[in-house]
Structure formats: structure tokens, C-alpha cells
PDB file of C-alpha atoms and ligand atoms in Angstrom:
ATOM      1  CA  UNK A 219      21.693 -11.305   2.919  1.00 91.00           C
ATOM      2  CA  UNK A 220      18.493  -9.325   2.722  1.00 98.00           C
ATOM      3  CA  UNK A 221      15.842  -9.976   0.076  1.00 98.00           C
ATOM      4  CA  UNK A 222      12.711  -7.938  -0.481  1.00 98.00           C
ATOM      5  CA  UNK A 223       9.904  -9.402  -2.578  1.00 98.00           C
ATOM      6  CA  UNK A 224       7.666  -6.609  -3.777  1.00 98.00           C
ATOM      7  CA  UNK A 225       5.437  -5.420  -6.599  1.00 98.00           C
ATOM      8  CA  UNK A 226       5.432  -2.008  -8.313  1.00 97.00           C
ATOM      9  CA  UNK A 227       6.152   0.965  -6.032  1.00 98.00           C
ATOM     10  CA  UNK A 228       2.583   1.442  -4.804  1.00 97.00           C
ATOM     11  CA  UNK A 229       0.583   0.671  -1.643  1.00 97.00           C
ATOM     12  CA  UNK A 230       2.108  -1.957   0.664  1.00 98.00           C
ATOM     13  CA  UNK A 231       5.113  -2.602  -1.584  1.00 98.00           C
ATOM     14  CA  UNK A 232       5.885   1.115  -1.665  1.00 98.00           C
ATOM     15  CA  UNK A 233       5.601   1.181   2.128  1.00 98.00           C
ATOM     16  CA  UNK A 234       8.459  -1.281   2.596  1.00 98.00           C
ATOM     17  CA  UNK A 235      10.490   0.050  -0.333  1.00 98.00           C
ATOM     18  CA  UNK A 236      10.488   3.520   1.244  1.00 99.00           C
ATOM     19  CA  UNK A 237      11.539   2.142   4.635  1.00 99.00           C
ATOM     20  CA  UNK A 238      14.400   0.097   3.199  1.00 98.00           C
ATOM     21  CA  UNK A 239      15.613   2.978   1.023  1.00 98.00           C
ATOM     22  CA  UNK A 240      15.302   5.524   3.856  1.00 98.00           C
ATOM     23  CA  UNK A 241      17.286   3.169   6.034  1.00 98.00           C
ATOM     24  CA  UNK A 242      19.950   2.868   3.336  1.00 98.00           C
ATOM     25  CA  UNK A 243      20.204  -0.891   3.710  1.00 97.00           C
ATOM     26  CA  UNK A 244      21.576  -2.936   0.794  1.00 98.00           C
ATOM     27  CA  UNK A 245      19.099  -5.553  -0.400  1.00 98.00           C
ATOM     28  CA  UNK A 246      18.253  -7.767  -3.330  1.00 98.00           C
ATOM     29  CA  UNK A 247      15.041  -6.668  -5.012  1.00 98.00           C
ATOM     30  CA  UNK A 248      12.674  -9.332  -6.386  1.00 98.00           C
ATOM     31  CA  UNK A 249       9.803  -8.040  -8.456  1.00 98.00           C
ATOM     32  CA  UNK A 250       6.624 -10.086  -8.072  1.00 98.00           C
ATOM     33  CA  UNK A 251       4.222  -9.314 -10.908  1.00 96.00           C
ATOM     34  CA  UNK A 252       0.722  -9.173  -9.406  1.00 94.00           C
ATOM     35  CA  UNK A 253      -0.719  -8.619 -12.861  1.00 92.00           C
ATOM     36  CA  UNK A 254       0.597 -12.048 -13.842  1.00 92.00           C
ATOM     37  CA  UNK A 255      -0.586 -13.624 -10.531  1.00 94.00           C
ATOM     38  CA  UNK A 256       3.015 -14.445  -9.564  1.00 96.00           C
ATOM     39  CA  UNK A 257       2.140 -13.921  -5.882  1.00 96.00           C
ATOM     40  CA  UNK A 258       0.064 -17.115  -6.014  1.00 96.00           C
ATOM     41  CA  UNK A 259       2.714 -19.279  -7.637  1.00 96.00           C
ATOM     42  CA  UNK A 260       3.988 -22.130  -5.468  1.00 96.00           C
ATOM     43  CA  UNK A 261       7.528 -20.697  -5.190  1.00 97.00           C
ATOM     44  CA  UNK A 262       6.163 -17.468  -3.716  1.00 98.00           C
ATOM     45  CA  UNK A 263       3.503 -19.097  -1.513  1.00 97.00           C
ATOM     46  CA  UNK A 264       6.399 -21.007   0.062  1.00 98.00           C
ATOM     47  CA  UNK A 265       7.826 -17.640   1.085  1.00 98.00           C
ATOM     48  CA  UNK A 266       4.508 -16.038   2.095  1.00 98.00           C
ATOM     49  CA  UNK A 267       1.705 -18.565   2.618  1.00 97.00           C
ATOM     50  CA  UNK A 268      -0.800 -15.684   2.261  1.00 96.00           C
ATOM     51  CA  UNK A 269       0.358 -15.116  -1.327  1.00 97.00           C
ATOM     52  CA  UNK A 270       0.835 -11.386  -0.841  1.00 97.00           C
ATOM     53  CA  UNK A 271       3.630  -8.849  -1.110  1.00 98.00           C
ATOM     54  CA  UNK A 272       5.772  -7.517   0.395  1.00 98.00           C
ATOM     55  CA  UNK A 273       7.862 -10.234   2.034  1.00 98.00           C
ATOM     56  CA  UNK A 274      11.305  -9.794   3.536  1.00 98.00           C
ATOM     57  CA  UNK A 275      13.847 -12.586   3.884  1.00 98.00           C
ATOM     58  CA  UNK A 276      16.727 -11.829   6.221  1.00 98.00           C
ATOM     59  CA  UNK A 277      19.408 -14.492   6.490  1.00 97.00           C
ATOM     60  CA  UNK A 278      16.915 -17.136   5.446  1.00 97.00           C
ATOM     61  CA  UNK A 279      14.183 -16.032   7.853  1.00 98.00           C
ATOM     62  CA  UNK A 280      10.932 -14.726   6.410  1.00 98.00           C
ATOM     63  CA  UNK A 281       8.901 -11.748   7.583  1.00 98.00           C
ATOM     64  CA  UNK A 282       5.602 -10.593   6.119  1.00 98.00           C
ATOM     65  CA  UNK A 283       3.194  -7.702   6.841  1.00 98.00           C
ATOM     66  CA  UNK A 284       4.553  -4.398   5.563  1.00 98.00           C
ATOM     67  CA  UNK A 285       4.141  -2.563   8.874  1.00 98.00           C
ATOM     68  CA  UNK A 286       5.950  -5.310  10.778  1.00 98.00           C
ATOM     69  CA  UNK A 287       8.656  -5.458   8.098  1.00 99.00           C
ATOM     70  CA  UNK A 288       9.197  -1.714   8.452  1.00 99.00           C
ATOM     71  CA  UNK A 289       9.552  -1.852  12.238  1.00 98.00           C
ATOM     72  CA  UNK A 290      11.942  -4.789  11.852  1.00 98.00           C
ATOM     73  CA  UNK A 291      14.080  -2.935   9.305  1.00 98.00           C
ATOM     74  CA  UNK A 292      14.357  -0.019  11.698  1.00 98.00           C
ATOM     75  CA  UNK A 293      15.170  -2.218  14.667  1.00 98.00           C
ATOM     76  CA  UNK A 294      17.578  -4.657  13.020  1.00 98.00           C
ATOM     77  CA  UNK A 295      19.710  -2.295  10.930  1.00 98.00           C
ATOM     78  CA  UNK A 296      21.849   0.761  11.486  1.00 97.00           C
ATOM     79  CA  UNK A 297      20.931   3.971   9.687  1.00 97.00           C
ATOM     80  CA  UNK A 298      18.585   6.874  10.353  1.00 98.00           C
ATOM     81  CA  UNK A 299      15.899   6.113  12.953  1.00 98.00           C
ATOM     82  CA  UNK A 300      12.458   5.710  11.434  1.00 98.00           C
ATOM     83  CA  UNK A 301      10.606   5.598  14.768  1.00 98.00           C
ATOM     84  CA  UNK A 302      10.446   8.275  17.481  1.00 98.00           C
ATOM     85  CA  UNK A 303      12.615   7.494  20.518  1.00 98.00           C
ATOM     86  CA  UNK A 304       9.977   8.842  22.911  1.00 98.00           C
ATOM     87  CA  UNK A 305       7.594   6.001  23.905  1.00 98.00           C
ATOM     88  CA  UNK A 306       4.505   8.198  23.679  1.00 98.00           C
ATOM     89  CA  UNK A 307       5.380   9.436  20.194  1.00 98.00           C
ATOM     90  CA  UNK A 308       6.286   5.903  19.142  1.00 98.00           C
ATOM     91  CA  UNK A 309       2.837   4.791  20.276  1.00 98.00           C
ATOM     92  CA  UNK A 310       1.308   7.688  18.320  1.00 98.00           C
ATOM     93  CA  UNK A 311       3.240   6.481  15.284  1.00 98.00           C
ATOM     94  CA  UNK A 312       1.718   3.016  15.727  1.00 98.00           C
ATOM     95  CA  UNK A 313      -1.786   4.457  15.920  1.00 98.00           C
ATOM     96  CA  UNK A 314      -1.168   5.807  12.409  1.00 99.00           C
ATOM     97  CA  UNK A 315       0.321   2.611  11.003  1.00 99.00           C
ATOM     98  CA  UNK A 316      -2.550   0.591  12.505  1.00 98.00           C
ATOM     99  CA  UNK A 317      -5.067   3.035  11.080  1.00 98.00           C
ATOM    100  CA  UNK A 318      -3.538   2.623   7.624  1.00 98.00           C
ATOM    101  CA  UNK A 319      -3.583  -1.182   7.844  1.00 98.00           C
ATOM    102  CA  UNK A 320      -7.097  -1.478   9.223  1.00 98.00           C
ATOM    103  CA  UNK A 321      -8.963   1.393   7.582  1.00 98.00           C
ATOM    104  CA  UNK A 322      -7.240   3.505   4.925  1.00 98.00           C
ATOM    105  CA  UNK A 323      -5.519   0.718   2.961  1.00 98.00           C
ATOM    106  CA  UNK A 324      -8.474  -1.719   2.827  1.00 97.00           C
ATOM    107  CA  UNK A 325     -10.847   1.021   1.600  1.00 97.00           C
ATOM    108  CA  UNK A 326      -8.423   2.114  -1.094  1.00 96.00           C
ATOM    109  CA  UNK A 327      -7.602  -1.441  -2.032  1.00 95.00           C
ATOM    110  CA  UNK A 328     -11.222  -2.438  -2.712  1.00 94.00           C
ATOM    111  CA  UNK A 329     -11.685   0.635  -4.907  1.00 94.00           C
ATOM    112  CA  UNK A 330      -8.448  -0.114  -6.771  1.00 91.00           C
ATOM    113  CA  UNK A 331      -9.426  -3.737  -7.376  1.00 89.00           C
ATOM    114  CA  UNK A 332     -12.825  -2.728  -8.649  1.00 92.00           C
ATOM    115  CA  UNK A 333     -11.269  -0.444 -11.253  1.00 90.00           C
ATOM    116  CA  UNK A 334      -8.116  -2.343 -12.161  1.00 88.00           C
ATOM    117  CA  UNK A 335      -9.076  -5.973 -12.160  1.00 89.00           C
ATOM    118  CA  UNK A 336     -10.461  -6.081 -15.702  1.00 88.00           C
ATOM    119  CA  UNK A 337      -7.163  -4.836 -17.077  1.00 86.00           C
ATOM    120  CA  UNK A 338      -5.624  -7.913 -15.466  1.00 87.00           C
ATOM    121  CA  UNK A 339      -8.277 -10.583 -15.912  1.00 90.00           C
ATOM    122  CA  UNK A 340      -9.964  -9.799 -19.235  1.00 89.00           C
ATOM    123  CA  UNK A 341      -7.162 -11.522 -21.138  1.00 90.00           C
ATOM    124  CA  UNK A 342      -8.092 -14.836 -19.438  1.00 92.00           C
ATOM    125  CA  UNK A 343     -10.779 -17.289 -20.478  1.00 93.00           C
ATOM    126  CA  UNK A 344     -13.262 -18.214 -17.683  1.00 91.00           C
ATOM    127  CA  UNK A 345     -11.481 -21.522 -17.055  1.00 94.00           C
ATOM    128  CA  UNK A 346      -8.044 -19.867 -16.990  1.00 93.00           C
ATOM    129  CA  UNK A 347      -9.448 -17.328 -14.516  1.00 92.00           C
ATOM    130  CA  UNK A 348     -10.890 -20.055 -12.257  1.00 92.00           C
ATOM    131  CA  UNK A 349      -7.564 -21.906 -12.342  1.00 94.00           C
ATOM    132  CA  UNK A 350      -5.823 -18.706 -11.147  1.00 92.00           C
ATOM    133  CA  UNK A 351      -8.421 -18.194  -8.402  1.00 93.00           C
ATOM    134  CA  UNK A 352      -8.059 -21.774  -7.193  1.00 94.00           C
ATOM    135  CA  UNK A 353      -4.378 -21.122  -6.363  1.00 94.00           C
ATOM    136  CA  UNK A 354      -5.116 -18.158  -4.064  1.00 95.00           C
ATOM    137  CA  UNK A 355      -4.364 -19.323  -0.526  1.00 93.00           C
ATOM    138  CA  UNK A 356      -6.730 -16.960   1.359  1.00 93.00           C
ATOM    139  CA  UNK A 357     -10.473 -17.479   0.951  1.00 94.00           C
ATOM    140  CA  UNK A 358     -11.019 -13.736   1.537  1.00 93.00           C
ATOM    141  CA  UNK A 359      -8.723 -12.929  -1.375  1.00 91.00           C
ATOM    142  CA  UNK A 360     -10.424 -15.496  -3.589  1.00 94.00           C
ATOM    143  CA  UNK A 361     -13.762 -13.782  -2.880  1.00 92.00           C
ATOM    144  CA  UNK A 362     -12.258 -10.357  -3.487  1.00 90.00           C
ATOM    145  CA  UNK A 363     -10.810 -11.355  -6.868  1.00 90.00           C
ATOM    146  CA  UNK A 364     -13.960 -13.190  -7.961  1.00 92.00           C
ATOM    147  CA  UNK A 365     -16.461 -10.495  -6.980  1.00 92.00           C
ATOM    148  CA  UNK A 366     -14.397  -7.681  -8.467  1.00 90.00           C
ATOM    149  CA  UNK A 367     -13.854  -9.554 -11.735  1.00 90.00           C
ATOM    150  CA  UNK A 368     -17.396 -10.870 -12.154  1.00 89.00           C
ATOM    151  CA  UNK A 369     -20.045  -8.415 -11.018  1.00 88.00           C
ATOM    152  CA  UNK A 370     -17.915  -5.674  -9.469  1.00 91.00           C
ATOM    153  CA  UNK A 371     -18.796  -4.019  -6.184  1.00 94.00           C
ATOM    154  CA  UNK A 372     -22.067  -2.212  -5.577  1.00 95.00           C
ATOM    155  CA  UNK A 373     -22.424   1.558  -5.676  1.00 95.00           C
ATOM    156  CA  UNK A 374     -23.132   1.564  -1.917  1.00 97.00           C
ATOM    157  CA  UNK A 375     -19.930  -0.358  -1.194  1.00 96.00           C
ATOM    158  CA  UNK A 376     -17.840   1.901  -3.401  1.00 96.00           C
ATOM    159  CA  UNK A 377     -19.393   5.010  -1.840  1.00 96.00           C
ATOM    160  CA  UNK A 378     -18.659   3.701   1.627  1.00 97.00           C
ATOM    161  CA  UNK A 379     -15.014   2.975   0.800  1.00 97.00           C
ATOM    162  CA  UNK A 380     -14.802   6.403  -0.871  1.00 96.00           C
ATOM    163  CA  UNK A 381     -16.082   7.963   2.351  1.00 97.00           C
ATOM    164  CA  UNK A 382     -13.446   6.064   4.325  1.00 98.00           C
ATOM    165  CA  UNK A 383     -10.698   7.345   2.034  1.00 97.00           C
ATOM    166  CA  UNK A 384     -12.008  10.921   2.467  1.00 97.00           C
ATOM    167  CA  UNK A 385     -12.094  10.434   6.240  1.00 98.00           C
ATOM    168  CA  UNK A 386      -8.480   9.254   6.122  1.00 98.00           C
ATOM    169  CA  UNK A 387      -7.395  12.305   4.140  1.00 98.00           C
ATOM    170  CA  UNK A 388      -9.217  14.656   6.538  1.00 98.00           C
ATOM    171  CA  UNK A 389      -7.655  12.956   9.539  1.00 98.00           C
ATOM    172  CA  UNK A 390      -4.160  13.428   8.116  1.00 98.00           C
ATOM    173  CA  UNK A 391      -4.831  17.080   7.284  1.00 98.00           C
ATOM    174  CA  UNK A 392      -6.059  17.703  10.851  1.00 98.00           C
ATOM    175  CA  UNK A 393      -2.926  16.144  12.337  1.00 98.00           C
ATOM    176  CA  UNK A 394      -0.650  18.138  10.043  1.00 98.00           C
ATOM    177  CA  UNK A 395      -2.214  21.361  11.360  1.00 98.00           C
ATOM    178  CA  UNK A 396      -0.692  20.406  14.725  1.00 98.00           C
ATOM    179  CA  UNK A 397       2.653  18.851  13.769  1.00 98.00           C
ATOM    180  CA  UNK A 398       4.894  18.891  10.660  1.00 98.00           C
ATOM    181  CA  UNK A 399       5.000  15.078  10.485  1.00 98.00           C
ATOM    182  CA  UNK A 400       2.221  12.691  11.398  1.00 98.00           C
ATOM    183  CA  UNK A 401       3.733  11.375  14.632  1.00 98.00           C
ATOM    184  CA  UNK A 402       5.133  14.729  15.782  1.00 98.00           C
ATOM    185  CA  UNK A 403       8.227  16.771  15.018  1.00 98.00           C
ATOM    186  CA  UNK A 404      10.142  14.082  13.123  1.00 98.00           C
ATOM    187  CA  UNK A 405       9.603  12.003  10.005  1.00 98.00           C
ATOM    188  CA  UNK A 406       8.656   8.428  10.954  1.00 99.00           C
ATOM    189  CA  UNK A 407       7.063   5.203   9.747  1.00 99.00           C
ATOM    190  CA  UNK A 408       3.686   6.918  10.259  1.00 99.00           C
ATOM    191  CA  UNK A 409       4.541   9.160   7.298  1.00 99.00           C
ATOM    192  CA  UNK A 410       5.822   6.175   5.304  1.00 99.00           C
ATOM    193  CA  UNK A 411       2.579   4.230   5.799  1.00 99.00           C
ATOM    194  CA  UNK A 412       0.290   7.131   4.962  1.00 99.00           C
ATOM    195  CA  UNK A 413       2.333   8.307   1.999  1.00 98.00           C
ATOM    196  CA  UNK A 414       2.372   4.814   0.505  1.00 98.00           C
ATOM    197  CA  UNK A 415      -1.429   5.090   0.274  1.00 98.00           C
ATOM    198  CA  UNK A 416      -1.711   8.789  -0.616  1.00 98.00           C
ATOM    199  CA  UNK A 417       1.225   9.162  -3.012  1.00 97.00           C
ATOM    200  CA  UNK A 418      -0.969   9.363  -6.117  1.00 95.00           C
ATOM    201  CA  UNK A 419      -3.907  11.232  -4.573  1.00 95.00           C
ATOM    202  CA  UNK A 420      -3.133  14.788  -5.749  1.00 95.00           C
ATOM    203  CA  UNK A 421      -2.898  13.520  -9.332  1.00 92.00           C
ATOM    204  CA  UNK A 422      -5.589  10.850  -9.179  1.00 89.00           C
ATOM    205  CA  UNK A 423      -8.146  12.664  -7.021  1.00 92.00           C
ATOM    206  CA  UNK A 424      -7.275  16.373  -7.081  1.00 94.00           C
ATOM    207  CA  UNK A 425     -10.670  17.196  -5.616  1.00 93.00           C
ATOM    208  CA  UNK A 426      -9.732  15.189  -2.490  1.00 95.00           C
ATOM    209  CA  UNK A 427      -6.185  16.424  -2.007  1.00 96.00           C
ATOM    210  CA  UNK A 428      -5.409  19.938  -3.209  1.00 97.00           C
ATOM    211  CA  UNK A 429      -3.838  23.222  -2.111  1.00 97.00           C
ATOM    212  CA  UNK A 430      -7.170  24.794  -1.104  1.00 97.00           C
ATOM    213  CA  UNK A 431      -8.808  22.028   0.934  1.00 97.00           C
ATOM    214  CA  UNK A 432      -5.768  20.192   2.252  1.00 98.00           C
ATOM    215  CA  UNK A 433      -2.847  22.669   2.229  1.00 98.00           C
ATOM    216  CA  UNK A 434      -0.901  20.922   5.021  1.00 98.00           C
ATOM    217  CA  UNK A 435      -1.228  17.601   3.325  1.00 98.00           C
ATOM    218  CA  UNK A 436       0.075  19.059   0.063  1.00 98.00           C
ATOM    219  CA  UNK A 437       3.054  20.569   1.889  1.00 98.00           C
ATOM    220  CA  UNK A 438       3.736  17.237   3.586  1.00 98.00           C
ATOM    221  CA  UNK A 439       3.372  15.421   0.256  1.00 98.00           C
ATOM    222  CA  UNK A 440       5.976  17.763  -1.293  1.00 98.00           C
ATOM    223  CA  UNK A 441       8.299  17.272   1.696  1.00 98.00           C
ATOM    224  CA  UNK A 442       7.995  13.511   1.291  1.00 98.00           C
ATOM    225  CA  UNK A 443       8.907  13.822  -2.392  1.00 98.00           C
ATOM    226  CA  UNK A 444      12.057  15.718  -1.455  1.00 98.00           C
ATOM    227  CA  UNK A 445      13.403  12.800   0.566  1.00 98.00           C
ATOM    228  CA  UNK A 446      16.075  10.737  -1.178  1.00 98.00           C
ATOM    229  CA  UNK A 447      14.668   7.479   0.184  1.00 98.00           C
ATOM    230  CA  UNK A 448      11.189   8.257  -1.114  1.00 98.00           C
ATOM    231  CA  UNK A 449      12.570   9.235  -4.520  1.00 98.00           C
ATOM    232  CA  UNK A 450      14.601   6.025  -4.722  1.00 98.00           C
ATOM    233  CA  UNK A 451      11.563   3.913  -3.780  1.00 98.00           C
ATOM    234  CA  UNK A 452       9.328   5.620  -6.336  1.00 98.00           C
ATOM    235  CA  UNK A 453      12.014   5.111  -8.992  1.00 98.00           C
ATOM    236  CA  UNK A 454      11.963   1.326  -8.611  1.00 97.00           C
ATOM    237  CA  UNK A 455      11.064  -0.448 -11.875  1.00 93.00           C
ATOM    238  CA  UNK A 456       7.380  -0.444 -12.704  1.00 94.00           C
ATOM    239  CA  UNK A 457       6.627  -2.764 -15.631  1.00 92.00           C
ATOM    240  CA  UNK A 458       2.870  -2.510 -14.991  1.00 91.00           C
ATOM    241  CA  UNK A 459       2.643   1.277 -15.093  1.00 89.00           C
ATOM    242  CA  UNK A 460       0.405   1.374 -18.177  1.00 85.00           C
ATOM    243  CA  UNK A 461      -2.193  -0.968 -16.645  1.00 82.00           C
ATOM    244  CA  UNK A 462      -2.108   0.963 -13.378  1.00 81.00           C
ATOM    245  CA  UNK A 463      -2.691   4.247 -15.172  1.00 83.00           C
ATOM    246  CA  UNK A 464      -5.654   2.789 -17.075  1.00 79.00           C
ATOM    247  CA  UNK A 465      -7.321   1.815 -13.775  1.00 76.00           C
ATOM    248  CA  UNK A 466      -6.443   5.014 -11.965  1.00 76.00           C
ATOM    249  CA  UNK A 467      -8.771   7.205 -14.002  1.00 73.00           C
ATOM    250  CA  UNK A 468     -11.715   5.052 -12.877  1.00 79.00           C
ATOM    251  CA  UNK A 469     -10.512   5.252  -9.282  1.00 83.00           C
ATOM    252  CA  UNK A 470     -10.385   9.023  -9.592  1.00 79.00           C
ATOM    253  CA  UNK A 471     -14.067   9.025 -10.558  1.00 80.00           C
ATOM    254  CA  UNK A 472     -15.063   6.898  -7.556  1.00 84.00           C
ATOM    255  CA  UNK A 473     -13.070   9.173  -5.271  1.00 83.00           C
ATOM    256  CA  UNK A 474     -14.495  12.380  -6.689  1.00 77.00           C
TER     257      UNK A 474
HETATM  258  N1  LIG B1051      -1.434  -6.789   5.438  1.00 80.33           N
HETATM  259  C1  LIG B1051      -0.554  -7.038   4.337  1.00 80.33           C
HETATM  260  C2  LIG B1051      -1.319  -6.824   3.055  1.00 80.33           C
HETATM  261  C3  LIG B1051      -0.491  -7.153   1.840  1.00 80.33           C
HETATM  262  C4  LIG B1051      -1.280  -6.926   0.560  1.00 80.33           C
HETATM  263  O1  LIG B1051      -2.501  -6.779   0.557  1.00 80.33           O
HETATM  264  N2  LIG B1051      -0.546  -6.877  -0.549  1.00 80.33           N
HETATM  265  C5  LIG B1051      -1.173  -6.709  -1.834  1.00 80.33           C
HETATM  266  C6  LIG B1051      -0.403  -5.660  -2.638  1.00 80.33           C
HETATM  267  S1  LIG B1051      -0.550  -4.054  -1.921  1.00 80.33           S
HETATM  268  C7  LIG B1051      -1.130  -8.017  -2.603  1.00 80.33           C
HETATM  269  O2  LIG B1051      -0.175  -8.753  -2.527  1.00 80.33           O
HETATM  270  N3  LIG B1051      -2.190  -8.271  -3.371  1.00 80.33           N
HETATM  271  C8  LIG B1051      -2.278  -9.380  -4.263  1.00 80.33           C
HETATM  272  C9  LIG B1051      -3.210 -10.455  -3.810  1.00 80.33           C
HETATM  273  O3  LIG B1051      -3.722 -10.383  -2.670  1.00 80.33           O
HETATM  274  O4  LIG B1051      -3.451 -11.365  -4.598  1.00 80.33           O
HETATM  275  C10 LIG B1051       0.675  -6.129   4.414  1.00 80.33           C
HETATM  276  O5  LIG B1051       0.564  -5.033   4.963  1.00 80.33           O
HETATM  277  O6  LIG B1051       1.750  -6.520   3.965  1.00 80.33           O
END
């Protein structure tokens, strides 16, 4: 038995959905609605004490952290290899997945929260909002929710995260001048991690990712879209699409 708890096919949830679909492993999908704060409900916090998705449960044993989940899926199940066999290239792959977790994803995430949170929280009264915040297990996440919902982030902060996203895009484009995939000659979890963050970029921020400035990245993006596993992951149900779209236009402005 394999269970994946995930949100809509975006960011860290998309990262593990692509890996599991690329691997071709059968699993039970459990949608956790972040827009309804389901990730902080006691039943889910029992699975992941951090109150975040994705979480994988394999034969009753829980794993969290999308990058770790993806390596585990590749290691524990048969199917196409998602990591280079060569130790050097495998290490290069991990430099990319670490970079996404420590730099690219956090920058993008703060910008997304800033622009999307009101679509989620404005329906709540102040006391309902505080009750939701009180259930968040991580103090850092409590602060992130509260600041984004109340005063929003400062222009300097948003500009800095925007710069980090641009730096991430440029770094990927540079690598793709050298190799067709991010960790070398083969598709790997490096591509999965980066794509999970950049999937919407050409549409959301065409001035950041386009055929003139980032031609290799656009070619790579198209090649990712051709993969059956990526298509299957992106086709997973998305009941919060309308709210996401409403926030994405604001994100596009910050990333312009
Ligand atoms: N380092 C974790 C981060 C997980 C994470 O930030 N998940 C987000 C969705 S992309 C989440 O659950 N956010 C809701 C919340 O923190 O309340 C991972 O890679 O799995």
C-alpha cells in the first residue's frame, strides 16, 4: 500500500506527483485542500507533524520532504531510474534538488503567499483566522501566514525574492546550454524539482522565461511537457484552480 497526500499539482506536491507518475507506481491519492487549511487538521498533523504536503505513507510508514520522498520512490520501487547511475552526476542532481529546496522554492513561495493569501483568508473573520493560525504546528509557518495576511511583505522583501527567482531561472538556462537535462544527458529528479517550480513561469512571467531570453529553458520546458509522467501529474484534480489563477496575475507583476 502506497498513499500520497498532496495538494493541487503545483510546487512541492507537483514535485512528488511527477516522480510517482514517472515511476509508474500505483498509489492512492489523497487531496489535502490547503485553501481550507486541511494540512493543519489533527488527522493530517498526525501524518506530518509539520502540517505540510506532500507526505508519503508506504506500508504504514510515513515519509515527508518532497525531495526525500522522490529519492525514496526511485530507490524503493522498480520502474525507470530517476537518478543518474554515475556517482558524480547523482551528486550534481542533488546540488539542483538542494538548490530548489533552499533557494528557488522559498523565494517563489513567499511571493505566492503574498499574492494568494487573501483569496484564502478574506472569507474568515479575524477570530476564525486566529483559530486557524493557532493550529499551525510550525512557528515559522504561523508567522508566514500572519504577516502575509495582515500587512503583506515589504517591497524590498518582494524585490529580493523576485531577484532570487530570476537568478534561479538564469542558472537553469546556463546549465541547459551545456547539457540537455539539468544533471547531464538524462532526465532526472533535478528536472522534476526545477520543473515543479517553473511549470507556470512562461505563462505567468513571460518576461522571465521566453524564447528570446531563455531559449534552452523553453525547449526543456516543452520536453518536460511531452513526458507522460509529467502530463499525468499535471492532470491530477485541481479544485482550487480558480483561486490559484486569481493570485497568479499578481505574482506575474512581482516577477516582471
Ligand atoms: N520542505 C517541504 C516543504 C513542504 C511545503 O512547504 N509544502 C507547502 C505546499 S508546496 C505546504 O504544505 N504549505 C501549507 C502550509 O505550510 O501551511 C517539502 O519539500 O516537502
